[in-house]
Coordinates of C-alpha atoms and ligand atoms in Angstrom, one line a residue:
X1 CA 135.9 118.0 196.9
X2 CA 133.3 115.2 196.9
X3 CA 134.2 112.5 194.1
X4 CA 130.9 110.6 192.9
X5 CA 132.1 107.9 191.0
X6 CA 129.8 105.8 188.4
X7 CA 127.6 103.2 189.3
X8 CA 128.4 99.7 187.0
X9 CA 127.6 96.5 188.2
X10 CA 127.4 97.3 191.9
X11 CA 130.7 98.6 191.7
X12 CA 132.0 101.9 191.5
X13 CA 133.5 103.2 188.0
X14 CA 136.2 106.1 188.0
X15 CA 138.0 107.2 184.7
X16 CA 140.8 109.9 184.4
X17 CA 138.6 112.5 183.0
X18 CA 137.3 114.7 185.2
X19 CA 134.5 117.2 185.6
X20 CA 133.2 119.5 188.1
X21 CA 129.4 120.2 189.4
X22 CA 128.5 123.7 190.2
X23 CA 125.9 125.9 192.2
X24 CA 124.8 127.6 189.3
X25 CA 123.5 130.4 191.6
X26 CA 127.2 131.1 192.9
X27 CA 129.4 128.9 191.0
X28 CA 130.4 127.0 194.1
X29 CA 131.6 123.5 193.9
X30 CA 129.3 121.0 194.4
X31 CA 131.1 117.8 193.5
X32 CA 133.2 115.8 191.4
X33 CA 132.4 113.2 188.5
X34 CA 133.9 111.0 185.8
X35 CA 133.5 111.5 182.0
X36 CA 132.7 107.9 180.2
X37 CA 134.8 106.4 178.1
X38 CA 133.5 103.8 175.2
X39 CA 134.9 100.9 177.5
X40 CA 132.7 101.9 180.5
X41 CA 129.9 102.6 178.0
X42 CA 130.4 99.0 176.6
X43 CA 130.3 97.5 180.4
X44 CA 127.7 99.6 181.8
X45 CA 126.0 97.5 178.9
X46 CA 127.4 94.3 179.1
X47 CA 126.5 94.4 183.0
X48 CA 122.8 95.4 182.2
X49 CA 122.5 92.6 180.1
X50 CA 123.4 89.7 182.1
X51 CA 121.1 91.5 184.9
X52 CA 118.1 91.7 182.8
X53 CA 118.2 87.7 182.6
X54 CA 118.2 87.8 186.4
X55 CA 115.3 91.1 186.5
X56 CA 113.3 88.9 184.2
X57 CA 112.9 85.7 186.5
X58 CA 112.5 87.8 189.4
X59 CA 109.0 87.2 191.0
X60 CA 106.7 90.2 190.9
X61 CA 106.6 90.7 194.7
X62 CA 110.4 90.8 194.7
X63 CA 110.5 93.5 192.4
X64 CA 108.1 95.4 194.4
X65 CA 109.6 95.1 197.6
X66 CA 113.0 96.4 196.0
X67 CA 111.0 99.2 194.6
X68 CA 109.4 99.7 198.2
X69 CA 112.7 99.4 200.3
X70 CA 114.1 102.1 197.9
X71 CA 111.0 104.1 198.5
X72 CA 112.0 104.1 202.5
X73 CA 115.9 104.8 201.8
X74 CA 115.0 107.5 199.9
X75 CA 112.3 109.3 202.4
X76 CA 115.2 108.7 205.0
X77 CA 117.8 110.9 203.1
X78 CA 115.0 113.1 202.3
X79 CA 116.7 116.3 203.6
X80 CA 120.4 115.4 202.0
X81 CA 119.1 114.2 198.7
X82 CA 117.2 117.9 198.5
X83 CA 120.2 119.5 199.0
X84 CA 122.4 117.8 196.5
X85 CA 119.2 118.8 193.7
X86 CA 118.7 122.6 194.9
X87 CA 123.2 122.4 194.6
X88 CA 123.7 120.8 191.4
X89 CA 120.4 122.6 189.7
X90 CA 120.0 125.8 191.6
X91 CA 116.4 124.7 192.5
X92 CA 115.2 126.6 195.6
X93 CA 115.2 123.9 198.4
X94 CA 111.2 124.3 199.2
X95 CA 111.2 122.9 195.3
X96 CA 113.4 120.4 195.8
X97 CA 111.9 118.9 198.7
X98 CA 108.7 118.8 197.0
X99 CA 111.2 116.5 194.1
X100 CA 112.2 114.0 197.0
X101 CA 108.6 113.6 197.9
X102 CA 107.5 113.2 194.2
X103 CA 110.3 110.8 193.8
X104 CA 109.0 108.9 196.8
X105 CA 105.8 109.1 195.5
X106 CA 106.9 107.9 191.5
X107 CA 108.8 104.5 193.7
X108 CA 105.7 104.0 195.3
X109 CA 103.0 104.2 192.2
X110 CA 105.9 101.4 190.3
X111 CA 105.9 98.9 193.5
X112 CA 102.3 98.8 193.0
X113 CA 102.6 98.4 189.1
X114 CA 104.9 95.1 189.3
X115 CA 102.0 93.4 191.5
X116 CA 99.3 94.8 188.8
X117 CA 101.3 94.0 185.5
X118 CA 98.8 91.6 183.7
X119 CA 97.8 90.3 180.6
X120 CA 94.0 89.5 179.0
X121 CA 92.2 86.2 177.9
X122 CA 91.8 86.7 174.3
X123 CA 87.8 84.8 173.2
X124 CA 89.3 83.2 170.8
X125 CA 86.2 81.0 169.7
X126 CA 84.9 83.7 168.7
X127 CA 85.9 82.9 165.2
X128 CA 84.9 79.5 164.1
X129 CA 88.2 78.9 163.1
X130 CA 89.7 79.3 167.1
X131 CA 86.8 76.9 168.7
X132 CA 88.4 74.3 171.5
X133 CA 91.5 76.8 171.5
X134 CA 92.2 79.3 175.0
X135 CA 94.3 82.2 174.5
X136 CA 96.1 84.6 177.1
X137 CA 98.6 87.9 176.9
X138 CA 101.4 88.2 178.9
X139 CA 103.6 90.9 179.2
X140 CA 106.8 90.3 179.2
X141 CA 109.7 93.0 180.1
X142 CA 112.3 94.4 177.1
X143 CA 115.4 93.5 178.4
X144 CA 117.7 96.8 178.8
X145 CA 116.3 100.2 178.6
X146 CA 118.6 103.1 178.0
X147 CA 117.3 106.4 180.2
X148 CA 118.6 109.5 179.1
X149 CA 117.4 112.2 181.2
X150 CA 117.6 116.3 181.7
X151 CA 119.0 119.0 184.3
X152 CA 115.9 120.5 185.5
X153 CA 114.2 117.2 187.6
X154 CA 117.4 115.6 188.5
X155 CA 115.5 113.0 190.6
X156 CA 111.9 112.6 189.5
X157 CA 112.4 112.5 185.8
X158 CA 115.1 109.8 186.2
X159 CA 112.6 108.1 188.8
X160 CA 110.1 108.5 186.2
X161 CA 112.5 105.9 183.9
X162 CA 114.5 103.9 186.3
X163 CA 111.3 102.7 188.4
X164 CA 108.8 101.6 186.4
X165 CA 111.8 99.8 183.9
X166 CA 112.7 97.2 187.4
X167 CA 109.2 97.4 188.1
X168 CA 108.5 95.5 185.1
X169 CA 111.5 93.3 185.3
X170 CA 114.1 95.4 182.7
X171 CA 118.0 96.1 183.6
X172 CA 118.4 100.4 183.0
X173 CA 121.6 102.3 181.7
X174 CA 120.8 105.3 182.8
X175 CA 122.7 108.6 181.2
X176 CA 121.9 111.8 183.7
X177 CA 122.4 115.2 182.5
X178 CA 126.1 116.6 182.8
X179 CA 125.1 119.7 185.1
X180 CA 123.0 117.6 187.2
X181 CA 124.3 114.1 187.5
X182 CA 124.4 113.8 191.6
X183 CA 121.1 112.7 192.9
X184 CA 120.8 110.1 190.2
X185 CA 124.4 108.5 191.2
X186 CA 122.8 109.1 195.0
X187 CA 120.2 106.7 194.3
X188 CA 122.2 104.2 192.4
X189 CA 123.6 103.4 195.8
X190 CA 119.9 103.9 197.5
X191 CA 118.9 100.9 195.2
X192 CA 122.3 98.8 195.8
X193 CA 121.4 98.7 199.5
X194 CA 117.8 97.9 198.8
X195 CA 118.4 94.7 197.7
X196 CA 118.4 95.4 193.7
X197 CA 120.5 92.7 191.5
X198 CA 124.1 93.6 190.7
X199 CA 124.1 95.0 187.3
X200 CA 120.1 96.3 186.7
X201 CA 120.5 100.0 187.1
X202 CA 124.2 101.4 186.0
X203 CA 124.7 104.8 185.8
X204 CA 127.4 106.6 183.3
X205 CA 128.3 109.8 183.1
X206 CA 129.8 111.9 180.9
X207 CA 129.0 114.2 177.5
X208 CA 125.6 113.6 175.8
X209 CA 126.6 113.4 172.5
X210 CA 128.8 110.6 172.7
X211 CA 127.4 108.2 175.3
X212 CA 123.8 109.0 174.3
X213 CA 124.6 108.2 170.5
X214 CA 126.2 105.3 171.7
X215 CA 123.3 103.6 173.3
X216 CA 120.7 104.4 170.6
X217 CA 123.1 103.0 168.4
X218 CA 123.6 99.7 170.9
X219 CA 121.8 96.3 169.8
X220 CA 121.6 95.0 173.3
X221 CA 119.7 98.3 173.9
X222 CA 116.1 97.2 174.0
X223 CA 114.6 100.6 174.2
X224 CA 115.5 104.4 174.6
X225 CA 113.4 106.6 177.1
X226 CA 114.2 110.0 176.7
X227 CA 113.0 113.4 178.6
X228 CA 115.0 116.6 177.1
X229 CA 115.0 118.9 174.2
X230 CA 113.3 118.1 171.2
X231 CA 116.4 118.5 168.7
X232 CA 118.0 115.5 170.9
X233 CA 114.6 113.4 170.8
X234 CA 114.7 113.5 167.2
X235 CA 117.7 112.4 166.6
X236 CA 117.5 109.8 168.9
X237 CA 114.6 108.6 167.3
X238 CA 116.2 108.7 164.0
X239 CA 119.5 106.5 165.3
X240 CA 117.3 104.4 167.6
X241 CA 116.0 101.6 164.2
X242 CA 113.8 98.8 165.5
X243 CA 114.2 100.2 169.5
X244 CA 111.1 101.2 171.0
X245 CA 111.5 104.7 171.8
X246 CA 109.5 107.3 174.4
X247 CA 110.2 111.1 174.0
X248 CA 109.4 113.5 177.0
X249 CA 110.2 116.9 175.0
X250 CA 109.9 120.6 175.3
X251 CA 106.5 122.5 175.3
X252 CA 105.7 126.7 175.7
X253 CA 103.0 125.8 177.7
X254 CA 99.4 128.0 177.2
X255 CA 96.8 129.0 179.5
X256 CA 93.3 130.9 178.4
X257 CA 91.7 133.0 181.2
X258 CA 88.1 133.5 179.8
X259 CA 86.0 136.7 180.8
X260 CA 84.2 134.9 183.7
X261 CA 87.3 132.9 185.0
X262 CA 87.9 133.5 188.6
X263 CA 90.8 135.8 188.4
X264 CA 91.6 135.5 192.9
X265 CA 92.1 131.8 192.0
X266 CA 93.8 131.8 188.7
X267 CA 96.3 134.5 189.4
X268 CA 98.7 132.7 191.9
X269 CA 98.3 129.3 190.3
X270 CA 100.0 130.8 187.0
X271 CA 102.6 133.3 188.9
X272 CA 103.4 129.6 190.7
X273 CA 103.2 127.7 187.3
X274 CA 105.0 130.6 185.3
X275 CA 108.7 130.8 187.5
X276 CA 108.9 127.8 189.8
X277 CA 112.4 126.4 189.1
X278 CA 112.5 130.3 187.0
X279 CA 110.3 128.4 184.8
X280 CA 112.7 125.6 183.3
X281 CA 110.1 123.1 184.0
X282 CA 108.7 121.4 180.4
X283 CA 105.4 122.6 181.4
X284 CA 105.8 126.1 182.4
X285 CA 103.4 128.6 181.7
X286 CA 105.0 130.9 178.8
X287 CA 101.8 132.5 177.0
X288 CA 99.1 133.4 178.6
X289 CA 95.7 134.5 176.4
X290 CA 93.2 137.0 178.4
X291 CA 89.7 138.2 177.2
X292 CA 89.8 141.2 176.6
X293 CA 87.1 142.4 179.4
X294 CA 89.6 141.3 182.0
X295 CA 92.8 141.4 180.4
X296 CA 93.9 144.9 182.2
X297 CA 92.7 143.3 185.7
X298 CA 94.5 140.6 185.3
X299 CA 97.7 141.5 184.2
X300 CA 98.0 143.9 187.1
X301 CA 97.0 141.1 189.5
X302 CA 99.7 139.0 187.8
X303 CA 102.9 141.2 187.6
X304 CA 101.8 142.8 191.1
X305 CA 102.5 138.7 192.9
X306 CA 105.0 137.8 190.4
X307 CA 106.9 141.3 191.8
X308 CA 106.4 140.1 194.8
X309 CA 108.7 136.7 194.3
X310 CA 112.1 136.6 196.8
X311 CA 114.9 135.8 194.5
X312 CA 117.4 134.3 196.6
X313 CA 119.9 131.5 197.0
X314 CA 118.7 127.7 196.7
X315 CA 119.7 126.8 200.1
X316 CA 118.0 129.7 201.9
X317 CA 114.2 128.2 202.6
X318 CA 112.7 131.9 202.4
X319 CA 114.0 132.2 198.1
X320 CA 111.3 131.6 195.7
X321 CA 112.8 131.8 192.8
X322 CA 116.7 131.6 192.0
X323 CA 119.0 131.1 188.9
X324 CA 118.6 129.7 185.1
X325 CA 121.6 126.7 185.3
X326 CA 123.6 128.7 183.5
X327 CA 124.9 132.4 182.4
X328 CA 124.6 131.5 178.6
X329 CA 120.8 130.6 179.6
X330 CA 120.1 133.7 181.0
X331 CA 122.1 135.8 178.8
X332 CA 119.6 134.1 175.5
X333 CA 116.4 134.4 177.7
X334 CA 117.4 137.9 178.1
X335 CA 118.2 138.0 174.4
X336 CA 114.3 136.7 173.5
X337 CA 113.4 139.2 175.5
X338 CA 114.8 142.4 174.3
X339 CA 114.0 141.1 170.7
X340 CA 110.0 140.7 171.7
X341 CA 110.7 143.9 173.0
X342 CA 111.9 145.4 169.8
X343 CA 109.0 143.8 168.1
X344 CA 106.6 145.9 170.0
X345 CA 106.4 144.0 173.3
X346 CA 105.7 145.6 176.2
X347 CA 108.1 144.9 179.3
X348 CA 105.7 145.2 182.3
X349 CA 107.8 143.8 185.2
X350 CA 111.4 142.1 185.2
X351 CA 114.0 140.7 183.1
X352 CA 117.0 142.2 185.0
X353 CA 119.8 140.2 184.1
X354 CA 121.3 140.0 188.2
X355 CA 124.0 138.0 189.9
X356 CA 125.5 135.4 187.3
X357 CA 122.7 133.3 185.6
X358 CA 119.8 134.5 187.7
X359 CA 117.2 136.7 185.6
X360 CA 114.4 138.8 187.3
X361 CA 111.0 137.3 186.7
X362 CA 109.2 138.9 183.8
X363 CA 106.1 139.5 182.2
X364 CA 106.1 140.8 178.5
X365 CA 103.1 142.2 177.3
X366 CA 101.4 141.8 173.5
X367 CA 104.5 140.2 172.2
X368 CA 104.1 139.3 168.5
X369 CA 103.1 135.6 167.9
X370 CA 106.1 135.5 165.6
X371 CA 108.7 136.5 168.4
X372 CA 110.9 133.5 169.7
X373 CA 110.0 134.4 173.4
X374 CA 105.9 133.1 172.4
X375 CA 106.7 130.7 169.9
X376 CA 110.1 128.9 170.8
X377 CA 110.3 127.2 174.2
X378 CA 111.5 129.7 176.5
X379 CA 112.7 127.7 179.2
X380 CA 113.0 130.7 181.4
X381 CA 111.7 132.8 184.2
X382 CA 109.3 134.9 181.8
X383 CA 105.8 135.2 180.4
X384 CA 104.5 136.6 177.6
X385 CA 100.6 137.9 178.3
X386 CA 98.2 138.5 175.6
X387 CA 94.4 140.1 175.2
X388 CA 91.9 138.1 172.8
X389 CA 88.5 138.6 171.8
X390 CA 86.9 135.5 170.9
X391 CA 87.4 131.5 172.0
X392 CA 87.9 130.9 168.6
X393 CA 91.1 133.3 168.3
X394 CA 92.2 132.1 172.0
X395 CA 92.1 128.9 170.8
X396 CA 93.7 129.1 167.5
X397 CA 96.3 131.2 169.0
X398 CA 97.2 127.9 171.6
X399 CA 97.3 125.7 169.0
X400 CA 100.1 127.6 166.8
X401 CA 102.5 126.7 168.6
X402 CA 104.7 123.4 167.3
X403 CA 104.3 122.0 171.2
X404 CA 101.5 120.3 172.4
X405 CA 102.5 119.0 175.7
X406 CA 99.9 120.9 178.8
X407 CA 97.4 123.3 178.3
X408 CA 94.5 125.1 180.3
X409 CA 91.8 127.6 180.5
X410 CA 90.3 129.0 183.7
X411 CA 86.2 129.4 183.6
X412 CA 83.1 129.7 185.2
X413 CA 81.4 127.9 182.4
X414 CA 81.4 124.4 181.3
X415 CA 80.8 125.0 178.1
X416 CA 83.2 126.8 176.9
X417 CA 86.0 124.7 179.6
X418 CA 84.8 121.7 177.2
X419 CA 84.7 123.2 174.1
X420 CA 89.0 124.4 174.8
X421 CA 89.4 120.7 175.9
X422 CA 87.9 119.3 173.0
X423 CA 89.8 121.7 170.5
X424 CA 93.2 122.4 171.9
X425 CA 95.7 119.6 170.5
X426 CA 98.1 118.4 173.8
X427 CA 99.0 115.4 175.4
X428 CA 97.2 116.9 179.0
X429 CA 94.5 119.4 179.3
X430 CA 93.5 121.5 182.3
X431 CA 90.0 123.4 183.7
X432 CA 90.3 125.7 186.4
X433 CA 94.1 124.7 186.9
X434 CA 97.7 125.8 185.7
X435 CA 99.2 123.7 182.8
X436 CA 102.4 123.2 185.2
X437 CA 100.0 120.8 187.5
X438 CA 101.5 117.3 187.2
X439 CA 101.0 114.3 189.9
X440 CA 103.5 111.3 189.3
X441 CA 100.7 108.9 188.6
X442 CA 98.0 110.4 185.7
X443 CA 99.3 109.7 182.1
X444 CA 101.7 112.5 180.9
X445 CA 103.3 113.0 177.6
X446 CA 102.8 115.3 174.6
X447 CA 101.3 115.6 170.9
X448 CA 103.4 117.4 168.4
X449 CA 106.9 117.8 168.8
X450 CA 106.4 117.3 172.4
X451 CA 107.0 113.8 171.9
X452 CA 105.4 110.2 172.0
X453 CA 104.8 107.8 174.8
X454 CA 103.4 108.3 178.1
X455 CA 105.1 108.4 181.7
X456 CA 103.4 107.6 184.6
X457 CA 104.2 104.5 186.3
X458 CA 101.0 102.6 184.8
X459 CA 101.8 104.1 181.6
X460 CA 105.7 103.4 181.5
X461 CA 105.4 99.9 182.3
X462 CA 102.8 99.5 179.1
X463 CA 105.9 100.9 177.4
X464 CA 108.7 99.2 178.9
X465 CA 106.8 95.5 178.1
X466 CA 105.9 93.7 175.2
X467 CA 102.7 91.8 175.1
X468 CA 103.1 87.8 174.4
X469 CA 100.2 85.9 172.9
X470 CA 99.9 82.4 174.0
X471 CA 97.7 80.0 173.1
X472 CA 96.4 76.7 174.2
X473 CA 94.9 74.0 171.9
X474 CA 92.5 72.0 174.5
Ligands
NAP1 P1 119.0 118.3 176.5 O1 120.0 119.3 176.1 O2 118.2 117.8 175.3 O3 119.7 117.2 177.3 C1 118.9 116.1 177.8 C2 119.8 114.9 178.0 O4 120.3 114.4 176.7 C3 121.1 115.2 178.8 O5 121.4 114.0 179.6 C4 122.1 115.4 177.7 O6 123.4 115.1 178.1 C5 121.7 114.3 176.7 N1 122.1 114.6 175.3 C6 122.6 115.8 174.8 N2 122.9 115.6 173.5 C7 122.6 114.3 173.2 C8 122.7 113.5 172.0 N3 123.2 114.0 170.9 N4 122.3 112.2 172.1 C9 121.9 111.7 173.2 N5 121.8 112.4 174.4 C10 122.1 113.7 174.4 O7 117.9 119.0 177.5 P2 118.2 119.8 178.8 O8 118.7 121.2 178.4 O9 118.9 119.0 179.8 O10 116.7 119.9 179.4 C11 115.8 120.9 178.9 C12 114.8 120.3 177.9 O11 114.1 119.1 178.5 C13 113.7 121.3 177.6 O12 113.4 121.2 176.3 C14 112.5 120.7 178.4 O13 111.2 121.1 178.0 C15 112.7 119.2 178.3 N6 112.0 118.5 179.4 C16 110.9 117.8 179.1 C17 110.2 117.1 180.1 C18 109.0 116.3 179.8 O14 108.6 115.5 180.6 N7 108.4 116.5 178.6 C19 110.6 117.2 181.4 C20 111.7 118.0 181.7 C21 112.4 118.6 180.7 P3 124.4 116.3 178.5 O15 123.8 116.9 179.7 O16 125.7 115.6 178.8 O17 124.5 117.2 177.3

């Protein structure tokens, strides 16, 4: 079995506790890590310290072409790093090829951000009191950001962190989830042989709980950046004191197809943006609001392609949509089904619980607002579709929900695609597109108990600097 040691300090990192990665679609083995103890929490900091001092005074095209060589190790293992994602997360291997290529993509956008990084000249005569004086911003990097990171992206989301932190001259620790922690300790050695400093990206595995609490707790921890549930972003944020803090949380993501929307287009983009990855992706379509004029159309156009899915093995390039990661997730999706259900739901297609934690896609039909399944995040291969009669209710109906991550509405008319946008309260809104669209570059992050702070390399590097004033008495 293949052993994937940590990553401190350039060096490999073993302890005697033991754990082992599964397929979740077959419970094969994938590999072998090492649980954390304190110790190697302690070094993975103490290593990420001293580096940030040498991350700091590293010049900006340095950084980049790190960044840059990275990009082309990574786009060379392209077809071996999507197998250890669609292994370790059961993500069908058309998905997690598309990951790589994000990834490739999210390396790219940050070696561009390290050259762009700038400051402003601040007028400061204008106030009488700052005549004959020049003033500039800088911004200067953190020092060591923590990285916490989920199952579902085991690459990107991590990219997401880990890039645009050396892009801006910071040392990472970077915590990956425990059913997923492969492709991250991957490119810990992608990075080593691109020329990155000893020391400014360590990766530690191991529980959550403890290693997680531990760096929030940390003072050489500058900042926490955290993508994951929003029970464990909150109480990071409330260990975290004085550390900046970004939260990338949950969402049961909303789309409104009006009466005049283009129904050809809009049905496959939200079959694709309902159960890609069997919809644990933070932006998954979950509810879906039709007017009531096309409502019946629609819904048979919808549960007619989403019947039409291949559920298969990752590995197998013909599956479109394989397991939850694992059978305790399906067996609770399955469980908010059968309660919407109960509540007078109707079960149109799906929700067969089938070979251990894979879950036939479904659509559930007029489901109670109340029910978990449309107002909890499902995080599961399931939709719950809804008539409406007026903007207003659609609208309201969106907003409900304690997430406010993506939204979108599908329209002919402009007026009502700006009147959604201007009223529905997320972090990213969409016209004539699924909610589930994201490209690695635009700002993305949530309102509500979505979270706070924006990814995107342009966006992350804002967050992972702090601006210093300097001025000049001439
Ligand atoms: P999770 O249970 O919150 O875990 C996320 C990470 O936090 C894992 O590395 C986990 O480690 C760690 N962790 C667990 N307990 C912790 C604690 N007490 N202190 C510090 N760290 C702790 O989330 P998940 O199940 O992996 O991922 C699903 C969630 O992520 C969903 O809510 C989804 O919406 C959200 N998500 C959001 C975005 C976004 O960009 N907004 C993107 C993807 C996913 P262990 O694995 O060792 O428990």
């Amino acid at each position: 079995m293949a052993a994937f040691p940590m990553w401190i300090g350039g060096r490999e990192v073993t302890t005697a506790q033991r754990r082992t990665v599964l397929l979740p679609f077959d419970g094969s083995v994938v590999g072998e890590v090492f649980e954390a103890t304190p110790e190697v929490v302690d070094q993975a900091l103490a290593s990420a310290s001293a580096a940030a001092r040498v991350m700091r005074a590293l010049p900006r095209h340095e950084r980049s072409a790190i960044l840059r060589r990275a990009q082309a190790r990574l786009l060379a293992s392209r077809d071996e790093m999507a197998r250890t994602i669609a292994s370790e997360c059961g993500k069908p291997i058309r998905e997690a090829l598309l990951e790589v290529d994000r990834a490739v993509g999210t390396l790219g956008f940050s070696a561009e951000e390290a050259h762009r990084l700038t400051g402003e000249v601040v007028p400061l005569d204008a106030s009488p009191a700052g005549v004959g004086r020049m003033a500039m911003t800088v911004r200067e990097p953190l020092g060591v950001v923590a990285a916490i990171t989920p199952f579902n992206f085991p690459l990107n989301l991590p990219m997401h962190k880990i890039a645009p932190a050396l892009a801006a001259g910071n040392a990472v620790v970077h915590k990956p989830a425990s059913w997923t922690p492969l492709a991250a300790l991957r490119m810990a050695r992608l990075f080593a042989e691109s020329g990155l400093p000893e020391g400014a990206l360590n990766v530690v595995t191991g529980p959550g709980g403890s290693i997680g609490e531990r760096l929030a707790l940390d003072p050489r921890v500058a900042m926490i950046t955290f993508t994951g549930s929003a029970e464990v972003g909150m109480r990071l944020r409330s260990l975290a004191g004085m550390k900046k803090v970004t939260l990338e949380l949950g969402n049961n993501s909303a789309v409104i197809i009006a009466g005049d929307a283009d129904l050809e287009a809009a049905t496959p983009r939200c079959v694709t943006g309902s159960f890609a990855h069997s919809g644990q992706v933070c932006i998954s379509v979950q509810r879906i609001f039709v007017e009531a004029s096309v409502r019946d159309e629609f819904l048979e156009r919808f549960a007619a392609d989403t019947r039409r899915l291949r559920i298969g093995h990752p590995l197998d390039a013909q599956t479109d949509v394989s397991s939850l990661i694992t059978e305790g997730e399906a067996a609770r999706v399955s469980e908010w089904i059968e309660e919407a259900r109960q509540a007078g739901g109707q079960l149109i297609t799906g929700g067969r619980r089938m070979h251990r934690a894979t879950l036939e896609p479904a659509v559930v039909a007029e489901a109670p607002d109340s029910v978990r399944l449309s107002c909890q995040e499902a995080f599961g291969p399931v939709v719950c579709l809804n008539g409406y009669h007026s903007l207003e209710e659609a609208i309201a109906r969106v907003n409900a929900s304690p997430y406010g991550l993506q939204a979108s509405i599908f329209t002919r008319d402009l007026t009502t695609a700006f009147r959604a946008a201007q009223q529905v309260h997320v972090g990213g809104f969409l016209i004539n597109e699924s909610p589930q669209f994201r490209v690695d570059q635009m700002p993305y992050g949530g309102v509500k108990q979505s979270g706070m702070g924006r990814e995107g390399p342009k966006y992350a590097v804002e967050e992972m600097t702090e601006p210093k004033l300097i001025i000049w008495n001439t």
